[in-house]
């Protein structure tokens, strides 16, 4: 196995993390001190309580790539790859890439039905606690009112400040606002070396990026040569700082491949953001993937993946509502609500949080099937929220036969949960046991491991039905309820006689 692969790098991170103090246990400088642009200083930043308590967030990939709505949000790059099926689709539908390039989708990205207030209301209904847009994807089109780049949503396309409007609408709903950045990927994303495409035209260099040699673009598991120059590094930083200054996000998320950015620029951002937040008495979070930031300086994030065991540090995973794409496509393949909820419960039981991506259309509509799933998730939270919000992991994450496969982009390899799979959370003197499918046989819980007189009562969350249960030799047996409440991940409340 390639030692530089994302999977191996992730395993290394997890192994080391068991022996390293993380951001959630660090001490914070007092209010008179400032963070410096070095690792030892930024590692003093503490993961805020709101993020430790929060478990579910929503974001959305929405941009000019939503116009072709074909296969993937990577359309902007793959349309230039000679011989690729997406290139063939593009030429058949729109013409050659020298006459109709990615820039030509921008006027078609109108977002005429975009309603930030309605979107924020729907996100609130889903049970999410933090949310926001993809502020800047690999395509280089900024979704805010930017003074740094002309290629932005206020001056082109929708001609609206998407980031600003969503920040206001989400905060009006009481949600934390997040901004996500993927623009380190823009380096060599477009074939600026290819004179047969519009990407090589100097007039559009501020969108397509600097000229690079053919073959410079690689995935995150391979080294990039040559690395970006100082100008690219500085613009990468300036765009993030502009969003921080204008919109004060509560969380800044980074996609992977940030390791191609100079270390001093990454540190400059962290120290700036943490100091900016401290001056405003704002509690903020930064997330990163792989080893793009040093452990303890921010929160580790996975992609379409989860941990197989309980972790001693808080972590995040981002996943999409669509199995195949992060943006809207004309042939969506949506996950079921049950799959999303089971994923959420499993992640939370292991000290994680879920950031779920949704897929608006180019016109600014949220598809009916996406709305339906968000509302169903919200209905589940209305019943089971007490067993998720503000909880901590139990001593073990759970029990059951279904094994979890770890690794970057591994989620499709994980099987559906069964009634024998149980996941735990805890809050004060309560342990919550989620049975991951409707129980048809007595539920036997063997992982509580407490003294014989510890359990005071067992109840079915969301129901007044009295349950028959017994606690013998560290085995809790619960007879299945007669009446079903909800459709996914059924929570049983185990009340202990004293706080755990």
Coordinates of C-alpha atoms in Angstrom, one line a residue:
X1 CA 0.0 0.0 0.0
X2 CA 1.3 3.5 -0.9
X3 CA 2.4 5.1 2.4
X4 CA 1.4 8.5 1.0
X5 CA -2.2 7.4 0.2
X6 CA -5.0 9.2 2.0
X7 CA -5.9 6.0 3.9
X8 CA -2.4 5.5 5.3
X9 CA -2.1 9.1 6.2
X10 CA -5.4 9.0 8.0
X11 CA -4.4 5.9 10.0
X12 CA -1.2 7.7 11.0
X13 CA -3.2 10.6 12.2
X14 CA -5.5 8.4 14.3
X15 CA -2.6 6.4 15.8
X16 CA -0.7 9.5 16.8
X17 CA -3.8 11.3 18.1
X18 CA -4.2 8.7 20.9
X19 CA -1.0 10.0 22.4
X20 CA -1.4 13.7 21.7
X21 CA -3.4 16.3 23.6
X22 CA -6.0 17.7 21.2
X23 CA -7.5 21.1 20.8
X24 CA -10.5 20.3 23.0
X25 CA -8.2 19.8 26.0
X26 CA -5.8 22.6 25.4
X27 CA -5.6 25.7 27.5
X28 CA -6.5 29.1 25.9
X29 CA -4.4 32.2 26.1
X30 CA -6.0 34.9 28.3
X31 CA -7.8 37.8 26.7
X32 CA -4.7 40.0 26.8
X33 CA -2.6 37.6 24.7
X34 CA -2.5 37.1 21.0
X35 CA -2.0 34.0 18.9
X36 CA 1.3 33.9 17.0
X37 CA 1.8 32.4 13.6
X38 CA 3.5 29.3 14.9
X39 CA 2.2 25.8 15.7
X40 CA 2.8 25.9 19.5
X41 CA 0.8 29.2 19.8
X42 CA -2.2 28.2 17.6
X43 CA -2.4 24.8 19.4
X44 CA -3.4 26.8 22.5
X45 CA -6.8 27.4 20.8
X46 CA -9.6 25.5 22.5
X47 CA -12.4 23.8 20.6
X48 CA -15.5 25.7 21.8
X49 CA -18.4 24.2 23.8
X50 CA -20.9 24.9 21.1
X51 CA -19.1 22.6 18.7
X52 CA -18.6 19.9 21.3
X53 CA -22.4 19.9 22.0
X54 CA -23.4 20.3 18.3
X55 CA -23.8 17.2 16.2
X56 CA -25.3 18.0 12.9
X57 CA -24.6 20.6 10.2
X58 CA -25.7 21.4 6.6
X59 CA -23.7 22.9 3.8
X60 CA -24.2 23.0 0.0
X61 CA -22.2 22.9 -3.2
X62 CA -23.8 25.5 -5.4
X63 CA -22.1 27.4 -8.2
X64 CA -21.6 27.5 -12.0
X65 CA -21.0 23.8 -12.0
X66 CA -24.7 23.4 -11.1
X67 CA -25.6 24.6 -14.6
X68 CA -24.5 21.6 -16.6
X69 CA -25.8 19.4 -13.7
X70 CA -23.9 16.5 -15.2
X71 CA -22.4 13.7 -13.2
X72 CA -20.2 15.7 -10.8
X73 CA -19.1 19.0 -9.3
X74 CA -15.7 18.2 -10.9
X75 CA -17.3 19.1 -14.3
X76 CA -15.3 22.3 -14.4
X77 CA -12.1 20.3 -14.6
X78 CA -13.2 17.2 -16.4
X79 CA -14.8 19.1 -19.3
X80 CA -11.2 20.0 -20.4
X81 CA -9.9 16.4 -20.2
X82 CA -9.5 15.2 -23.7
X83 CA -11.2 11.8 -24.2
X84 CA -13.1 12.0 -21.0
X85 CA -16.9 11.2 -21.2
X86 CA -17.7 14.6 -19.6
X87 CA -15.6 16.3 -22.3
X88 CA -17.6 14.4 -24.9
X89 CA -20.8 15.4 -23.3
X90 CA -19.7 19.1 -23.1
X91 CA -18.7 19.2 -26.8
X92 CA -21.9 17.6 -27.9
X93 CA -24.1 19.9 -25.7
X94 CA -22.2 23.2 -25.6
X95 CA -19.5 23.1 -28.2
X96 CA -15.7 23.0 -28.1
X97 CA -13.8 24.1 -25.0
X98 CA -12.0 26.9 -26.9
X99 CA -15.3 28.5 -27.8
X100 CA -17.4 27.6 -24.7
X101 CA -15.3 27.3 -21.6
X102 CA -16.2 27.1 -18.0
X103 CA -16.5 30.9 -17.7
X104 CA -19.4 30.7 -20.1
X105 CA -21.5 28.9 -17.5
X106 CA -21.4 31.8 -15.2
X107 CA -24.0 34.0 -16.9
X108 CA -26.3 30.9 -16.9
X109 CA -25.9 30.6 -13.2
X110 CA -28.7 33.0 -12.3
X111 CA -30.1 31.5 -9.1
X112 CA -33.4 33.3 -9.8
X113 CA -35.3 31.3 -7.1
X114 CA -32.7 31.6 -4.4
X115 CA -34.5 32.6 -1.1
X116 CA -32.0 32.6 1.8
X117 CA -34.7 33.0 4.4
X118 CA -36.6 30.0 3.1
X119 CA -33.4 27.9 2.8
X120 CA -32.4 28.8 6.3
X121 CA -35.9 27.9 7.6
X122 CA -35.7 24.5 5.9
X123 CA -32.2 23.9 7.3
X124 CA -33.5 24.8 10.8
X125 CA -36.3 22.3 10.4
X126 CA -33.8 19.6 9.6
X127 CA -32.4 19.8 13.1
X128 CA -29.1 21.3 12.0
X129 CA -27.1 23.4 14.4
X130 CA -24.6 24.9 12.0
X131 CA -24.7 25.6 8.3
X132 CA -23.4 27.6 5.3
X133 CA -22.5 27.5 1.7
X134 CA -19.4 26.3 -0.1
X135 CA -17.8 29.8 -0.2
X136 CA -15.2 29.0 -2.8
X137 CA -14.8 25.7 -4.7
X138 CA -11.9 24.5 -6.9
X139 CA -13.5 26.3 -9.9
X140 CA -12.4 29.7 -8.5
X141 CA -15.8 31.4 -8.5
X142 CA -16.3 33.2 -5.2
X143 CA -19.9 33.1 -3.7
X144 CA -19.6 36.4 -1.9
X145 CA -19.3 40.1 -2.7
X146 CA -15.5 40.2 -3.2
X147 CA -13.2 43.1 -3.7
X148 CA -10.3 40.7 -4.5
X149 CA -11.7 38.8 -7.5
X150 CA -14.1 40.0 -10.2
X151 CA -15.3 36.4 -10.5
X152 CA -17.8 36.6 -7.7
X153 CA -21.5 36.0 -7.3
X154 CA -22.3 39.6 -6.5
X155 CA -20.9 40.9 -9.8
X156 CA -21.7 38.0 -12.0
X157 CA -24.2 35.1 -12.3
X158 CA -26.8 35.6 -9.6
X159 CA -25.5 39.1 -8.8
X160 CA -26.2 38.5 -5.2
X161 CA -23.9 38.1 -2.1
X162 CA -24.8 34.4 -1.5
X163 CA -22.4 34.1 1.5
X164 CA -23.6 37.3 3.2
X165 CA -27.3 36.6 2.6
X166 CA -27.0 33.1 4.0
X167 CA -25.0 34.2 7.0
X168 CA -27.7 36.7 8.0
X169 CA -30.6 34.2 7.3
X170 CA -29.0 31.3 9.2
X171 CA -28.1 33.5 12.2
X172 CA -31.6 34.8 12.3
X173 CA -32.6 31.1 12.8
X174 CA -30.2 30.8 15.7
X175 CA -27.7 28.7 13.8
X176 CA -23.9 29.0 13.7
X177 CA -22.6 30.1 10.3
X178 CA -19.8 28.2 8.5
X179 CA -17.7 29.0 5.4
X180 CA -16.0 26.3 3.5
X181 CA -12.9 26.7 1.2
X182 CA -11.6 24.3 -1.5
X183 CA -9.7 26.8 -3.6
X184 CA -6.2 25.3 -3.1
X185 CA -7.5 22.8 -5.6
X186 CA -7.6 25.5 -8.2
X187 CA -3.9 25.3 -8.7
X188 CA -3.5 23.3 -12.0
X189 CA -7.2 22.5 -11.9
X190 CA -7.6 24.0 -15.4
X191 CA -5.3 23.2 -18.4
X192 CA -3.7 26.7 -18.5
X193 CA -0.9 25.1 -20.5
X194 CA -3.2 24.0 -23.3
X195 CA -3.5 26.7 -26.1
X196 CA -6.5 24.9 -27.5
X197 CA -8.7 25.9 -24.6
X198 CA -9.9 29.2 -23.2
X199 CA -8.1 28.3 -19.9
X200 CA -4.8 29.4 -21.6
X201 CA -6.1 32.9 -22.4
X202 CA -4.4 35.5 -20.3
X203 CA -7.6 37.5 -20.2
X204 CA -9.1 34.9 -17.9
X205 CA -6.1 34.1 -15.8
X206 CA -7.7 35.5 -12.7
X207 CA -10.3 32.7 -13.0
X208 CA -8.3 29.8 -14.4
X209 CA -5.1 30.4 -12.5
X210 CA -1.4 30.7 -13.4
X211 CA 0.1 28.9 -16.3
X212 CA 1.6 25.5 -15.2
X213 CA 3.3 22.7 -17.0
X214 CA 1.1 19.8 -18.3
X215 CA 0.8 17.1 -15.7
X216 CA 1.0 19.4 -12.7
X217 CA -2.4 18.5 -11.4
X218 CA -2.4 15.4 -9.2
X219 CA -4.7 14.1 -6.5
X220 CA -4.0 14.8 -2.8
X221 CA -2.1 11.5 -2.3
X222 CA 0.7 12.5 -4.7
X223 CA 3.2 15.3 -4.4
X224 CA 2.5 18.5 -6.5
X225 CA 5.4 19.7 -8.6
X226 CA 6.0 22.6 -9.1
X227 CA 4.3 24.0 -6.0
X228 CA 2.3 27.2 -6.2
X229 CA 4.2 30.5 -6.3
X230 CA 4.0 33.3 -3.8
X231 CA 1.2 35.1 -5.7
X232 CA -1.1 32.1 -5.6
X233 CA -0.3 31.5 -1.9
X234 CA -1.1 35.1 -1.1
X235 CA -4.4 35.2 -3.0
X236 CA -5.4 31.9 -1.4
X237 CA -5.0 33.6 2.0
X238 CA -6.5 37.0 1.0
X239 CA -9.8 35.4 -0.1
X240 CA -10.2 33.6 3.2
X241 CA -9.3 36.7 5.3
X242 CA -11.9 38.7 3.2
X243 CA -14.6 36.3 4.2
X244 CA -13.5 36.3 7.8
X245 CA -13.5 40.1 8.0
X246 CA -16.9 40.5 6.2
X247 CA -18.9 37.7 7.6
X248 CA -17.3 36.5 10.9
X249 CA -17.9 32.7 10.3
X250 CA -18.2 30.6 13.4
X251 CA -16.5 27.7 11.6
X252 CA -14.0 27.7 8.7
X253 CA -13.7 24.4 6.9
X254 CA -10.9 23.4 4.5
X255 CA -11.0 20.7 1.9
X256 CA -7.8 18.6 1.6
X257 CA -4.7 19.4 -0.5
X258 CA -4.1 22.4 1.7
X259 CA -0.6 21.0 2.2
X260 CA 0.4 22.5 -1.2
X261 CA 0.0 26.0 0.4
X262 CA 3.1 27.3 2.2
X263 CA 3.2 26.6 5.9
X264 CA 3.6 30.2 6.8
X265 CA 0.4 31.1 5.0
X266 CA -1.6 28.4 6.8
X267 CA -0.2 29.6 10.1
X268 CA -0.9 33.2 9.2
X269 CA -4.6 32.3 8.6
X270 CA -4.9 30.4 11.9
X271 CA -3.4 33.1 14.0
X272 CA -5.4 35.8 12.2
X273 CA -8.7 34.0 12.5
X274 CA -8.2 33.0 16.2
X275 CA -7.1 36.6 17.1
X276 CA -10.0 38.1 15.1
X277 CA -12.5 35.8 17.0
X278 CA -10.9 36.5 20.3
X279 CA -11.2 40.3 19.8
X280 CA -14.9 39.8 19.1
X281 CA -15.4 37.3 22.0
X282 CA -16.5 34.7 19.4
X283 CA -15.9 31.0 19.8
X284 CA -14.7 29.6 16.5
X285 CA -13.6 26.3 14.9
X286 CA -11.3 25.4 12.0
X287 CA -11.4 22.0 10.4
X288 CA -8.8 20.3 8.2
X289 CA -8.2 16.9 6.5
X290 CA -5.3 14.5 6.6
X291 CA -2.2 16.3 7.9
X292 CA -2.8 19.7 6.3
X293 CA -2.6 21.3 9.8
X294 CA -0.8 20.1 12.8
X295 CA -2.8 18.0 15.4
X296 CA -4.2 20.2 18.1
X297 CA -4.3 23.4 16.1
X298 CA -7.8 22.6 14.6
X299 CA -10.4 19.8 14.3
X300 CA -9.8 16.8 12.1
X301 CA -12.4 16.2 9.3
X302 CA -13.0 13.1 7.3
X303 CA -14.7 12.9 3.9
X304 CA -17.4 10.3 3.1
X305 CA -16.0 8.3 5.9
X306 CA -16.2 7.5 9.6
X307 CA -14.3 6.1 12.5
X308 CA -14.6 2.5 13.5
X309 CA -14.0 3.2 17.2
X310 CA -14.6 5.8 19.8
X311 CA -12.0 8.6 19.5
X312 CA -10.7 10.6 22.5
X313 CA -10.9 13.9 20.5
X314 CA -13.7 15.7 18.7
X315 CA -13.9 15.2 15.0
X316 CA -16.1 16.0 12.0
X317 CA -17.1 14.1 8.9
X318 CA -18.6 15.6 5.7
X319 CA -20.8 13.6 3.5
X320 CA -23.3 14.3 0.7
X321 CA -26.9 13.5 0.5
X322 CA -26.1 12.2 -3.0
X323 CA -24.1 8.9 -3.3
X324 CA -22.4 10.1 -6.4
X325 CA -22.1 13.9 -6.4
X326 CA -21.6 16.9 -4.2
X327 CA -23.6 19.1 -6.5
X328 CA -27.0 18.8 -8.2
X329 CA -27.1 16.6 -11.2
X330 CA -29.8 15.6 -13.7
X331 CA -29.6 12.0 -12.5
X332 CA -29.3 12.1 -8.7
X333 CA -28.8 9.1 -6.5
X334 CA -30.0 10.2 -3.1
X335 CA -29.3 8.4 0.1
X336 CA -32.3 7.3 2.1
X337 CA -33.2 9.2 5.3
X338 CA -32.7 6.0 7.3
X339 CA -29.1 5.8 6.0
X340 CA -28.3 9.4 6.9
X341 CA -29.7 9.0 10.4
X342 CA -27.9 5.7 11.0
X343 CA -24.7 7.4 9.9
X344 CA -25.3 10.3 12.2
X345 CA -25.9 8.2 15.2
X346 CA -22.9 6.0 14.6
X347 CA -20.7 9.1 14.1
X348 CA -22.0 10.8 17.3
X349 CA -21.4 7.7 19.4
X350 CA -17.7 7.9 18.5
X351 CA -17.3 11.6 19.4
X352 CA -17.9 12.9 15.9
X353 CA -20.3 15.3 14.1
X354 CA -21.8 15.2 10.7
X355 CA -21.8 18.0 8.1
X356 CA -24.3 16.9 5.4
X357 CA -24.0 18.4 1.9
X358 CA -27.2 19.2 0.0
X359 CA -27.6 20.0 -3.7
X360 CA -29.5 23.1 -4.9
X361 CA -30.2 23.5 -8.6
X362 CA -28.7 26.3 -10.7
X363 CA -32.0 28.2 -10.5
X364 CA -31.8 28.2 -6.7
X365 CA -34.3 25.5 -5.9
X366 CA -33.8 22.8 -3.4
X367 CA -35.0 19.5 -5.0
X368 CA -38.2 18.0 -3.6
X369 CA -36.5 14.7 -2.6
X370 CA -33.8 16.7 -0.8
X371 CA -36.5 18.7 1.1
X372 CA -38.3 15.5 1.9
X373 CA -35.2 14.0 3.5
X374 CA -34.4 17.1 5.5
X375 CA -37.9 17.3 6.9
X376 CA -37.8 13.6 7.9
X377 CA -34.4 14.1 9.6
X378 CA -36.0 17.0 11.5
X379 CA -39.0 14.9 12.5
X380 CA -36.5 12.3 13.8
X381 CA -34.7 15.0 15.8
X382 CA -38.0 16.2 17.3
X383 CA -38.4 12.7 18.9
X384 CA -34.7 11.8 19.6
X385 CA -33.0 15.2 20.0
X386 CA -32.5 14.7 23.7
X387 CA -30.3 11.7 23.0
X388 CA -28.1 13.6 20.5
X389 CA -27.9 17.3 21.3
X390 CA -25.4 18.2 24.1
X391 CA -24.4 14.5 24.7
X392 CA -21.0 13.0 25.1
X393 CA -19.9 9.5 24.1
X394 CA -20.3 6.7 26.6
X395 CA -17.3 4.6 27.7
X396 CA -17.8 2.5 24.6
X397 CA -19.5 3.5 21.4
X398 CA -21.8 0.5 21.2
X399 CA -22.1 -3.1 20.3
X400 CA -23.2 -5.3 17.4
X401 CA -22.0 -7.4 14.5
X402 CA -21.8 -4.9 11.7
X403 CA -18.2 -3.8 11.2
X404 CA -17.2 -0.3 10.0
X405 CA -14.7 0.1 7.2
X406 CA -12.5 3.2 7.6
X407 CA -10.7 5.2 5.1
X408 CA -11.1 8.2 2.8
X409 CA -14.2 8.0 0.6
X410 CA -15.1 4.6 2.1
X411 CA -18.7 5.2 3.0
X412 CA -20.2 3.1 0.2
X413 CA -18.4 0.0 1.6
X414 CA -20.3 0.2 4.9
X415 CA -23.4 -2.0 5.3
X416 CA -26.7 -1.0 6.7
X417 CA -27.2 -1.4 10.4
X418 CA -29.4 -4.1 12.0
X419 CA -31.5 -4.4 15.1
X420 CA -28.5 -6.1 16.8
X421 CA -26.4 -2.9 16.3
X422 CA -26.6 -0.6 19.2
X423 CA -25.0 2.8 19.7
X424 CA -24.6 4.8 22.9
X425 CA -24.6 8.4 24.0
X426 CA -24.7 9.9 27.5
X427 CA -25.9 13.0 29.2
X428 CA -25.7 13.6 33.0
X429 CA -27.2 10.5 34.6
X430 CA -28.7 9.0 31.4
X431 CA -27.3 6.6 28.9
X432 CA -29.1 6.5 25.6
X433 CA -29.0 3.2 23.6
X434 CA -29.9 3.5 20.0
X435 CA -31.2 0.3 18.4
X436 CA -30.4 0.8 14.8
X437 CA -33.4 -1.0 13.4
X438 CA -36.8 -1.8 14.9
X439 CA -36.4 -4.5 17.5
X440 CA -38.4 -7.7 16.9
X441 CA -36.7 -9.7 19.7
X442 CA -35.6 -8.8 23.2
X443 CA -32.8 -6.2 23.2
X444 CA -29.7 -7.4 25.1
X445 CA -27.2 -4.7 26.1
X446 CA -23.9 -6.0 27.4
X447 CA -21.8 -2.9 27.3
X448 CA -23.2 -0.8 30.2
X449 CA -20.8 -2.3 32.7
X450 CA -21.9 -0.8 35.9
X451 CA -23.0 -2.1 39.4
X452 CA -26.1 -4.1 39.8
X453 CA -28.1 -1.4 41.6
X454 CA -27.1 1.4 39.1
X455 CA -30.1 1.4 36.7
X456 CA -33.2 3.2 38.0
X457 CA -35.4 3.0 34.9
X458 CA -35.5 2.3 31.2
X459 CA -37.9 4.1 28.8
X460 CA -38.5 4.4 25.1
X461 CA -37.7 7.9 23.9
X462 CA -40.8 9.6 22.4
X463 CA -43.2 7.2 24.0
X464 CA -45.2 6.9 27.3
X465 CA -45.3 3.1 26.9
X466 CA -44.1 1.2 30.0
X467 CA -41.3 -1.2 29.1
X468 CA -40.5 -4.6 30.6
X469 CA -36.8 -4.8 31.4
X470 CA -34.3 -6.6 33.6
X471 CA -30.7 -6.0 34.7
X472 CA -28.9 -9.2 35.7
X473 CA -25.2 -9.9 35.7
X474 CA -24.4 -6.8 33.7
X475 CA -26.9 -7.7 31.0
X476 CA -29.7 -5.3 30.4
X477 CA -32.6 -7.0 28.6
X478 CA -35.4 -4.8 27.2
X479 CA -38.6 -6.2 25.8
X480 CA -39.5 -4.6 22.4
X481 CA -42.1 -1.8 22.6
X482 CA -45.5 -2.6 21.4
X483 CA -45.9 0.6 19.4
X484 CA -43.4 2.0 17.0
X485 CA -42.3 5.7 17.2
X486 CA -40.5 7.0 14.2
X487 CA -38.8 5.1 11.5
X488 CA -35.0 5.1 12.2
X489 CA -32.5 4.5 15.0
X490 CA -34.8 4.0 18.0
X491 CA -33.5 5.5 21.3
X492 CA -33.9 3.9 24.8
X493 CA -33.2 6.0 27.8
X494 CA -31.4 4.2 30.6
X495 CA -31.6 6.3 33.8
X496 CA -28.9 5.7 36.4
X497 CA -29.2 6.4 40.0
X498 CA -26.3 8.9 39.9
X499 CA -24.5 11.0 37.3
X500 CA -22.0 9.1 35.1

